[in-house]
Coordinates of C-alpha atoms in Angstrom, one line a residue:
X8 CA -8.9 -13.0 20.0
X9 CA -8.0 -14.9 16.7
X10 CA -7.6 -12.9 13.5
X11 CA -6.8 -14.3 10.1
X12 CA -5.5 -11.9 7.4
X13 CA -6.3 -13.0 3.8
X14 CA -4.3 -11.2 1.2
X15 CA -2.5 -11.6 -2.1
X16 CA 1.0 -10.4 -1.1
X17 CA 3.2 -9.7 1.9
X18 CA 6.8 -8.7 2.5
X19 CA 9.2 -10.3 2.7
X20 CA 7.7 -13.1 0.6
X21 CA 6.3 -11.3 -2.4
X22 CA 5.5 -7.7 -3.3
X23 CA 4.1 -5.5 -6.0
X24 CA 3.0 -2.5 -3.9
X25 CA 2.1 -1.0 -0.6
X26 CA -0.4 -3.8 0.2
X27 CA 2.6 -6.1 0.8
X28 CA 4.2 -3.7 3.3
X29 CA 0.9 -3.6 5.3
X30 CA 0.5 -7.4 5.4
X31 CA 4.1 -7.8 6.3
X32 CA 4.1 -5.3 9.2
X33 CA 0.6 -4.9 10.7
X34 CA 0.3 -8.5 11.9
X35 CA 3.7 -8.3 13.6
X36 CA 2.5 -5.3 15.6
X37 CA -0.8 -6.9 16.5
X38 CA 1.1 -9.9 17.8
X39 CA 3.2 -7.5 20.0
X40 CA -0.1 -6.3 21.4
X41 CA -1.1 -9.9 22.2
X42 CA -3.5 -10.6 19.4
X43 CA -3.3 -14.0 17.9
X44 CA -2.8 -13.2 14.2
X45 CA -2.1 -15.5 11.2
X46 CA -1.9 -14.7 7.5
X47 CA -2.9 -16.7 4.4
X48 CA -1.4 -16.0 1.0
X49 CA -1.1 -17.8 -2.4
X50 CA 2.1 -19.8 -2.7
X51 CA 3.5 -18.1 -5.7
X52 CA 6.4 -19.5 -7.8
X53 CA 8.2 -16.2 -7.3
X54 CA 8.5 -16.5 -3.6
X55 CA 12.3 -16.8 -2.9
X56 CA 13.6 -20.3 -2.5
X57 CA 15.0 -19.5 1.0
X58 CA 11.4 -19.0 2.2
X59 CA 9.9 -21.9 0.2
X60 CA 12.5 -24.2 1.8
X61 CA 11.5 -23.2 5.3
X62 CA 7.8 -24.0 4.7
X63 CA 6.3 -27.1 6.1
X64 CA 3.4 -28.9 4.6
X65 CA 0.4 -28.9 6.9
X66 CA -2.5 -30.4 5.0
X67 CA -4.1 -31.0 1.5
X68 CA -7.5 -31.7 0.3
X69 CA -9.8 -31.5 -2.8
X70 CA -11.7 -28.3 -3.5
X71 CA -14.6 -27.9 -5.9
X72 CA -14.7 -24.7 -7.9
X73 CA -17.9 -25.1 -9.9
X74 CA -17.5 -28.5 -11.7
X75 CA -13.7 -28.5 -11.2
X76 CA -12.2 -30.9 -8.6
X77 CA -8.9 -29.2 -7.7
X78 CA -5.9 -30.0 -5.4
X79 CA -5.2 -27.5 -2.7
X80 CA -2.3 -27.8 -0.3
X81 CA -1.5 -25.6 2.7
X82 CA 2.1 -24.9 3.8
X83 CA 3.1 -23.0 6.9
X84 CA 6.0 -20.8 8.0
X85 CA 6.4 -18.8 11.2
X86 CA 8.1 -15.4 11.0
X87 CA 8.4 -12.7 13.7
X88 CA 5.9 -14.6 15.8
X89 CA 3.2 -14.6 13.0
X90 CA 2.1 -17.8 11.4
X91 CA 1.9 -17.5 7.6
X92 CA -0.1 -20.1 5.6
X93 CA 0.4 -20.5 1.9
X94 CA -2.3 -21.9 -0.5
X95 CA -0.6 -24.2 -2.9
X96 CA -1.8 -25.1 -6.4
X97 CA 1.0 -25.0 -9.0
X98 CA -1.4 -24.7 -11.9
X99 CA -2.7 -21.3 -10.6
X100 CA 0.3 -19.8 -8.7
X101 CA 3.6 -21.3 -10.0
X102 CA 4.0 -18.7 -12.7
X103 CA 6.0 -15.5 -13.1
X104 CA 4.4 -12.5 -11.5
X105 CA 1.2 -12.2 -9.4
X106 CA -1.5 -10.6 -11.5
X107 CA -2.6 -9.9 -15.1
X108 CA -3.5 -13.4 -16.3
X109 CA -6.6 -14.2 -18.3
X110 CA -7.7 -16.6 -15.6
X111 CA -7.3 -14.3 -12.6
X112 CA -11.0 -14.6 -11.7
X113 CA -10.5 -18.4 -11.4
X114 CA -7.1 -18.1 -9.6
X115 CA -8.4 -15.8 -6.9
X116 CA -11.8 -17.4 -6.8
X117 CA -9.9 -20.6 -5.9
X118 CA -7.9 -18.6 -3.3
X119 CA -11.0 -17.1 -1.7
X120 CA -12.9 -20.5 -1.5
X121 CA -9.7 -22.2 -0.4
X122 CA -9.2 -19.8 2.5
X123 CA -12.6 -20.7 3.9
X124 CA -12.4 -24.5 3.3
X125 CA -8.9 -24.7 4.8
X126 CA -10.1 -23.5 8.2
X127 CA -11.5 -26.8 9.5
X128 CA -8.4 -28.7 8.1
X129 CA -6.2 -26.3 10.1
X130 CA -8.4 -26.4 13.2
X131 CA -8.4 -22.6 12.8
X132 CA -11.5 -20.8 13.9
X133 CA -10.8 -17.0 13.6
X134 CA -13.1 -14.4 15.2
X135 CA -12.5 -12.2 12.2
X136 CA -11.2 -12.9 8.7
X137 CA -9.6 -9.6 7.7
X138 CA -9.8 -9.5 3.8
X139 CA -7.5 -7.1 1.8
X140 CA -8.3 -5.7 -1.6
X141 CA -10.3 -7.4 -4.4
X142 CA -8.3 -10.6 -4.5
X143 CA -9.8 -11.6 -1.1
X144 CA -13.2 -9.9 -1.8
X145 CA -15.3 -13.0 -2.4
X146 CA -14.5 -14.4 1.0
X147 CA -17.3 -12.5 2.8
X148 CA -19.7 -13.3 0.0
X149 CA -19.0 -17.1 0.0
X150 CA -18.9 -17.3 3.8
X151 CA -22.5 -15.9 4.0
X152 CA -23.8 -17.7 0.9
X153 CA -22.5 -21.2 1.5
X154 CA -21.0 -21.7 5.0
X155 CA -22.4 -19.6 7.8
X156 CA -25.3 -22.0 8.4
X157 CA -22.7 -24.6 9.4
X158 CA -21.7 -24.6 13.1
X159 CA -18.0 -24.3 12.5
X160 CA -18.4 -21.1 10.5
X161 CA -21.4 -19.5 12.2
X162 CA -19.4 -17.2 14.5
X163 CA -16.8 -15.9 12.0
X164 CA -17.1 -12.2 11.1
X165 CA -15.4 -10.5 8.2
X166 CA -13.7 -7.1 7.7
X167 CA -12.8 -5.8 4.2
X168 CA -10.0 -3.3 3.8
X169 CA -9.7 -1.1 0.7
X170 CA -6.1 -0.3 -0.2
X171 CA -7.0 1.2 -3.6
X172 CA -10.6 1.4 -4.7
X173 CA -9.5 1.7 -8.4
X174 CA -8.7 -2.1 -8.6
X175 CA -12.0 -3.9 -8.3
X176 CA -11.6 -7.4 -9.7
X177 CA -14.4 -7.1 -12.3
X178 CA -15.0 -10.2 -14.5
X179 CA -17.9 -11.8 -16.4
X180 CA -21.0 -12.7 -14.4
X181 CA -20.9 -16.1 -16.2
X182 CA -17.6 -16.8 -14.5
X183 CA -19.0 -15.9 -11.1
X184 CA -22.0 -18.2 -11.6
X185 CA -19.7 -21.0 -12.8
X186 CA -17.1 -20.8 -10.1
X187 CA -19.1 -19.9 -7.0
X188 CA -22.6 -21.5 -7.5
X189 CA -24.3 -18.2 -6.5
X190 CA -28.1 -17.7 -7.0
X191 CA -29.5 -15.1 -9.3
X192 CA -30.2 -12.7 -6.5
X193 CA -26.5 -12.1 -6.0
X194 CA -26.4 -10.4 -9.4
X195 CA -29.6 -8.3 -9.5
X196 CA -30.0 -4.8 -8.3
X197 CA -27.3 -3.6 -5.9
X198 CA -25.5 -7.0 -5.6
X199 CA -22.3 -8.0 -7.3
X200 CA -23.0 -6.4 -10.7
X201 CA -20.5 -3.7 -11.8
X202 CA -19.7 -2.3 -15.2
X203 CA -21.8 -5.0 -16.9
X204 CA -19.8 -7.8 -15.1
X205 CA -19.4 -8.6 -11.4
X206 CA -16.8 -7.5 -8.9
X207 CA -14.8 -9.3 -6.3
X208 CA -14.3 -6.0 -4.4
X209 CA -18.0 -4.9 -4.5
X210 CA -18.9 -8.3 -3.1
X211 CA -16.5 -7.7 -0.2
X212 CA -17.9 -4.3 0.4
X213 CA -21.5 -5.5 0.4
X214 CA -21.2 -8.7 2.5
X215 CA -18.4 -7.9 5.0
X216 CA -19.4 -7.0 8.6
X217 CA -17.2 -3.9 8.5
X218 CA -15.2 -1.9 5.9
X219 CA -11.9 -0.1 6.6
X220 CA -9.6 1.9 4.3
X221 CA -6.1 3.2 4.9
X222 CA -6.7 6.8 6.0
X223 CA -9.6 8.9 7.4
X224 CA -9.5 11.4 4.4
X225 CA -9.7 8.5 1.9
X226 CA -12.7 7.1 3.7
X227 CA -14.4 10.4 3.2
X228 CA -13.2 10.9 -0.3
X229 CA -14.4 7.6 -1.7
X230 CA -18.0 8.5 -0.7
X231 CA -17.9 11.2 -3.4
X232 CA -18.2 10.5 -7.1
X233 CA -14.8 11.9 -8.0
X234 CA -12.9 9.4 -5.9
X235 CA -15.6 6.7 -5.6
X236 CA -14.9 4.7 -8.8
X237 CA -18.6 4.1 -9.3
X238 CA -18.9 2.6 -5.8
X239 CA -19.5 5.9 -3.9
X240 CA -23.2 5.3 -3.4
X241 CA -22.6 1.9 -1.9
X242 CA -20.0 3.4 0.5
X243 CA -22.3 6.2 1.5
X244 CA -24.9 3.5 2.2
X245 CA -22.4 1.7 4.5
X246 CA -20.7 4.9 5.9
X247 CA -21.6 3.8 9.5
X248 CA -19.6 0.6 9.0
X249 CA -16.7 2.4 7.3
X250 CA -13.6 3.4 9.2
X251 CA -10.4 5.1 8.0
X252 CA -7.2 4.0 9.8
X253 CA -4.0 5.4 8.5
X254 CA -1.2 2.9 7.6
X255 CA 2.0 2.7 9.6
X256 CA 5.4 1.6 8.6
X257 CA 7.7 -1.0 10.2
X258 CA 10.0 1.1 12.4
X259 CA 12.4 -1.9 12.6
X260 CA 12.9 -1.9 8.8
X261 CA 12.8 1.9 8.3
X262 CA 15.2 3.2 10.9
X263 CA 18.0 5.5 9.8
X264 CA 19.8 4.7 13.0
X265 CA 20.3 1.1 12.1
X266 CA 19.6 0.9 8.3
X267 CA 22.4 -1.2 6.8
X268 CA 21.9 0.4 3.4
X269 CA 23.1 3.9 4.5
X270 CA 26.6 5.4 4.2
X271 CA 26.2 6.9 7.7
X272 CA 23.6 6.0 10.2
X273 CA 21.8 8.8 12.0
X274 CA 18.6 9.8 13.8
X275 CA 18.3 13.5 14.2
X276 CA 21.7 14.8 13.1
X277 CA 21.6 16.9 10.0
X278 CA 25.3 16.7 9.7
X279 CA 25.2 12.9 9.5
X280 CA 22.3 13.0 7.1
X281 CA 24.3 15.4 4.9
X282 CA 27.0 12.8 4.6
X283 CA 24.5 10.4 3.0
X284 CA 23.6 13.2 0.5
X285 CA 27.2 13.7 -0.5
X286 CA 27.7 10.0 -0.9
X287 CA 24.6 9.7 -3.1
X288 CA 25.6 12.7 -5.2
X289 CA 29.0 11.0 -5.9
X290 CA 27.4 7.6 -6.6
X291 CA 24.9 9.2 -9.1
X292 CA 27.5 11.4 -10.8
X293 CA 25.9 14.7 -9.6
X294 CA 28.0 17.7 -8.4
X295 CA 28.9 17.0 -4.8
X296 CA 27.5 20.0 -3.0
X297 CA 25.7 19.9 0.4
X298 CA 24.2 23.4 -0.1
X299 CA 22.0 22.4 -3.1
X300 CA 18.6 21.0 -1.9
X301 CA 18.0 17.5 -3.2
X302 CA 14.5 16.5 -4.1
X303 CA 13.7 12.8 -4.3
X304 CA 11.0 11.0 -6.2
X305 CA 10.7 7.3 -5.4
X306 CA 7.5 6.0 -7.0
X307 CA 5.7 4.2 -9.8
X308 CA 5.9 6.5 -12.8
X309 CA 2.2 6.7 -13.5
X310 CA -0.3 9.5 -13.8
X311 CA -2.0 8.7 -10.4
X312 CA 1.3 9.7 -8.7
X313 CA 1.1 13.2 -10.2
X314 CA 3.6 12.7 -12.9
X315 CA 1.5 14.7 -15.4
X316 CA 1.9 17.7 -13.0
X317 CA 5.7 17.3 -13.1
X318 CA 5.6 17.0 -16.9
X319 CA 3.9 20.4 -17.2
X320 CA 6.4 22.3 -15.1
X321 CA 9.6 20.2 -15.2
X322 CA 11.6 22.8 -17.1
X323 CA 10.5 25.5 -14.6
X324 CA 11.4 23.3 -11.7
X325 CA 14.9 22.8 -13.1
X326 CA 15.4 26.6 -13.3
X327 CA 15.6 26.4 -9.5
X328 CA 18.9 25.6 -7.7
X329 CA 18.0 22.0 -7.0
X330 CA 19.0 18.4 -7.7
X331 CA 16.2 16.0 -8.7
X332 CA 16.8 12.3 -8.1
X333 CA 14.3 9.8 -9.5
X334 CA 13.9 6.1 -8.8
X335 CA 11.2 3.9 -10.2
X336 CA 9.5 2.5 -13.3
X337 CA 6.2 2.9 -15.0
X338 CA 4.7 4.4 -18.1
X339 CA 7.1 4.8 -21.0
X340 CA 6.3 8.5 -21.5
X341 CA 7.3 9.4 -17.9
X342 CA 10.4 7.1 -18.0
X343 CA 11.5 8.9 -21.1
X344 CA 10.7 12.3 -19.7
X345 CA 13.2 11.8 -16.9
X346 CA 15.8 10.1 -19.1
X347 CA 15.7 13.2 -21.4
X348 CA 15.9 15.6 -18.4
X349 CA 18.9 13.7 -17.1
X350 CA 20.6 14.0 -20.4
X351 CA 19.8 17.6 -20.8
X352 CA 20.5 18.6 -17.2
X353 CA 23.2 16.2 -16.1
X354 CA 24.2 18.4 -13.1
X355 CA 20.6 18.6 -11.9
X356 CA 18.8 15.3 -12.6
X357 CA 19.6 11.7 -12.0
X358 CA 17.0 9.2 -13.4
X359 CA 17.3 5.7 -12.1
X360 CA 14.6 3.9 -14.2
X361 CA 14.5 0.7 -12.3
X362 CA 13.7 -0.2 -8.6
X363 CA 16.2 -1.2 -6.0
X364 CA 15.2 -1.4 -2.3
X365 CA 18.6 -0.5 -0.9
X366 CA 18.9 2.5 -3.3
X367 CA 15.4 3.6 -2.2
X368 CA 16.6 3.8 1.4
X369 CA 19.6 5.8 0.3
X370 CA 17.3 8.3 -1.5
X371 CA 15.2 8.8 1.6
X372 CA 18.3 9.3 3.7
X373 CA 20.1 11.6 1.3
X374 CA 17.2 13.9 0.2
X375 CA 16.2 17.1 1.8
X376 CA 12.7 17.1 0.2
X377 CA 10.5 14.3 -0.9
X378 CA 8.0 15.0 -3.7
X379 CA 4.7 13.2 -3.8
X380 CA 2.1 15.2 -5.8
X381 CA -0.5 12.4 -6.2
X382 CA -3.8 12.8 -7.9
X383 CA -5.2 10.5 -5.3
X384 CA -3.4 8.5 -2.5
X385 CA -5.4 6.1 -0.3
X386 CA -2.6 6.4 2.3
X387 CA 0.9 6.5 0.9
X388 CA 4.0 5.0 2.5
X389 CA 6.7 7.1 0.8
X390 CA 5.8 10.2 2.8
X391 CA 5.9 8.2 6.1
X392 CA 9.3 6.9 5.3
X393 CA 10.5 10.4 4.3
X394 CA 9.4 11.7 7.7
X395 CA 11.2 8.9 9.4
X396 CA 14.4 9.8 7.5
X397 CA 13.9 13.6 8.0
X398 CA 13.2 14.4 4.4
X399 CA 10.5 17.0 4.3
X400 CA 7.6 15.9 2.1
X401 CA 6.0 18.0 -0.6
X402 CA 2.5 16.6 -1.1
X403 CA -0.9 17.2 -2.5
X404 CA -3.6 17.4 0.1
X405 CA -5.4 14.2 -0.7
X406 CA -6.1 10.9 1.2
X407 CA -3.4 9.8 3.5
X408 CA -1.1 12.6 2.4
X409 CA -3.4 15.1 3.9
X410 CA -3.7 13.1 7.1
X411 CA 0.0 12.6 7.7
X412 CA 1.8 15.7 6.5
X413 CA 1.1 19.0 8.3
X414 CA 2.0 22.0 6.1
X415 CA 4.6 24.3 7.5
X416 CA 3.4 27.6 9.0
X417 CA 6.2 30.0 9.4
X418 CA 4.1 32.2 11.7
X419 CA 3.4 29.4 14.3
X420 CA 6.4 27.2 13.6
X421 CA 4.0 24.2 13.2
X422 CA 4.3 21.7 10.3
X423 CA 6.4 18.8 9.0
X424 CA 6.4 19.5 5.2
X425 CA 4.8 21.4 2.4
X426 CA 1.5 20.9 0.6
X427 CA -0.9 22.2 -2.0
X428 CA -4.7 21.6 -2.4
X429 CA -5.7 21.8 -6.0
X430 CA -4.5 19.3 -8.6
X431 CA -2.6 22.0 -10.4
X432 CA 1.0 22.0 -11.7
X433 CA 1.7 25.6 -10.8
X434 CA 0.3 25.1 -7.3
X435 CA 2.8 22.2 -7.0
X436 CA 5.6 24.4 -8.3
X437 CA 4.8 27.2 -5.8
X438 CA 5.1 24.6 -3.0
X439 CA 8.4 23.4 -4.3
X440 CA 9.7 27.0 -4.6
X441 CA 8.6 27.7 -1.0
X442 CA 10.3 24.6 0.3
X443 CA 13.5 25.4 -1.5
X444 CA 13.4 29.0 -0.1
X445 CA 13.2 27.8 3.5
X446 CA 16.0 25.3 2.9
X447 CA 18.4 27.9 1.3
X448 CA 17.4 31.1 3.1
X449 CA 15.8 30.4 6.5
X450 CA 17.8 27.9 8.4
X451 CA 15.8 28.6 11.6
X452 CA 12.6 27.5 9.9
X453 CA 14.4 24.5 8.4
X454 CA 15.6 23.4 11.8
X455 CA 12.1 23.9 13.1
X456 CA 10.7 21.6 10.4
X457 CA 13.3 19.0 11.3
X458 CA 12.4 19.3 15.0
X459 CA 8.7 18.8 14.2
X460 CA 9.4 15.7 12.2
X461 CA 11.2 14.1 15.2
X462 CA 7.8 14.2 17.0
X463 CA 6.0 12.2 14.4
X464 CA 5.0 8.6 15.2
X465 CA 3.9 6.6 12.2
X466 CA 4.8 3.2 13.6
X467 CA 1.9 0.7 13.6
X468 CA 1.3 1.0 17.4
X469 CA -1.6 3.4 17.4
X470 CA -3.2 2.1 14.2
X471 CA -3.0 -1.5 15.5
X472 CA -4.9 -0.4 18.6
X473 CA -7.7 1.0 16.4
X474 CA -7.9 -2.3 14.5
X475 CA -8.1 -4.2 17.8
X476 CA -11.0 -2.0 18.8
X477 CA -12.9 -2.8 15.6
X478 CA -12.2 -6.5 15.9
X479 CA -13.6 -6.5 19.3
X480 CA -16.7 -4.5 18.2
X481 CA -17.6 -6.6 15.3
X482 CA -16.9 -10.0 16.9
X483 CA -18.8 -9.2 20.2

């Protein structure tokens, strides 16, 4: 079976969010399970030179995007047994950053068409093109509109994965007509039209052979208006071709037993984990005290991540005997909120308003609790890493957070963390108080939570098997 992933980012080459983690790790696991997987990405200028220097040029040709005759090159690099292809056009991709340019419709329209037209040049005939998020959303549309009558393309199926429904790639319909040569029936009624324009993502959801998203709960939620981002009726219409598969994490990268960023490596030893906490307290200038529960927040500082809940009850949180450590950037109002808190409560709050991967690993290893009170969360990776590093998550029951964190029940001994249902600041605060109580006053319960976390398996193994089952189903 041949599978081609089409996406806009992947670790270790280029990353803005969780999509890159998935594209960097899922193909590696599929390869372990004897699936022939390759990945195609834009060749961004921000890809580190060490990777660019390892790429080999495979082919180049002319591509027409509307009236534009454009150069497209394809470079190749093999990493961890997976072949990565890079779509090269310096005018579109040799710029700082990945997204947010005025010509993003043209850039990713070029990418989508380039993925399809590169296949014969690469002698690559996938059974399934697995498209990820809006940047690859026009591949299923163009394949059916312009290519599938040709023998080379006739057997190729497509799968569309939603990593975050909020980002939909909506642009002017005139641009779609210009770039893609689509007939009027692609814009009338229930076709590509969205918000008065047209949407890359909606195209992928309509024209792909199957749709997946990154947790079972999110697959259910996005069929409701509150989470559906104006696409809920379409997703209800396609519910029988919609599957939620929870993301995994790369257990080779996130392994406290071998992680080079930690002060002390460990697996299930609370004593060794504690040494990482003491080292981080010293590094951040907090009082060095192993008895104080440390709560970590490693996230984008935006409302979606529940920062408005924290804003409402931060002073009440800090009346508890805790230390709060924050790592991330985002909206100025939340950055300033944590800076002010760190200044006012220097013994309780450390605000690191930047991002550093090594420090993030240290936060996971040092913290006792990991706070993730998201308004919505398609899957979430932070809570999976926290479970791996034995930091008990405190989450809101939404999307992948609901699917991966089992709330602790002191009567049965079951559970791996703490949760709350309603998007309410004081419900969150109650869960925090409850978690702190067990940490400080009930060591038997705390040991039980730690023991339960050791039984979690959020590697990609099971999820990859589910994807393989779907690939076989839609390509048969």
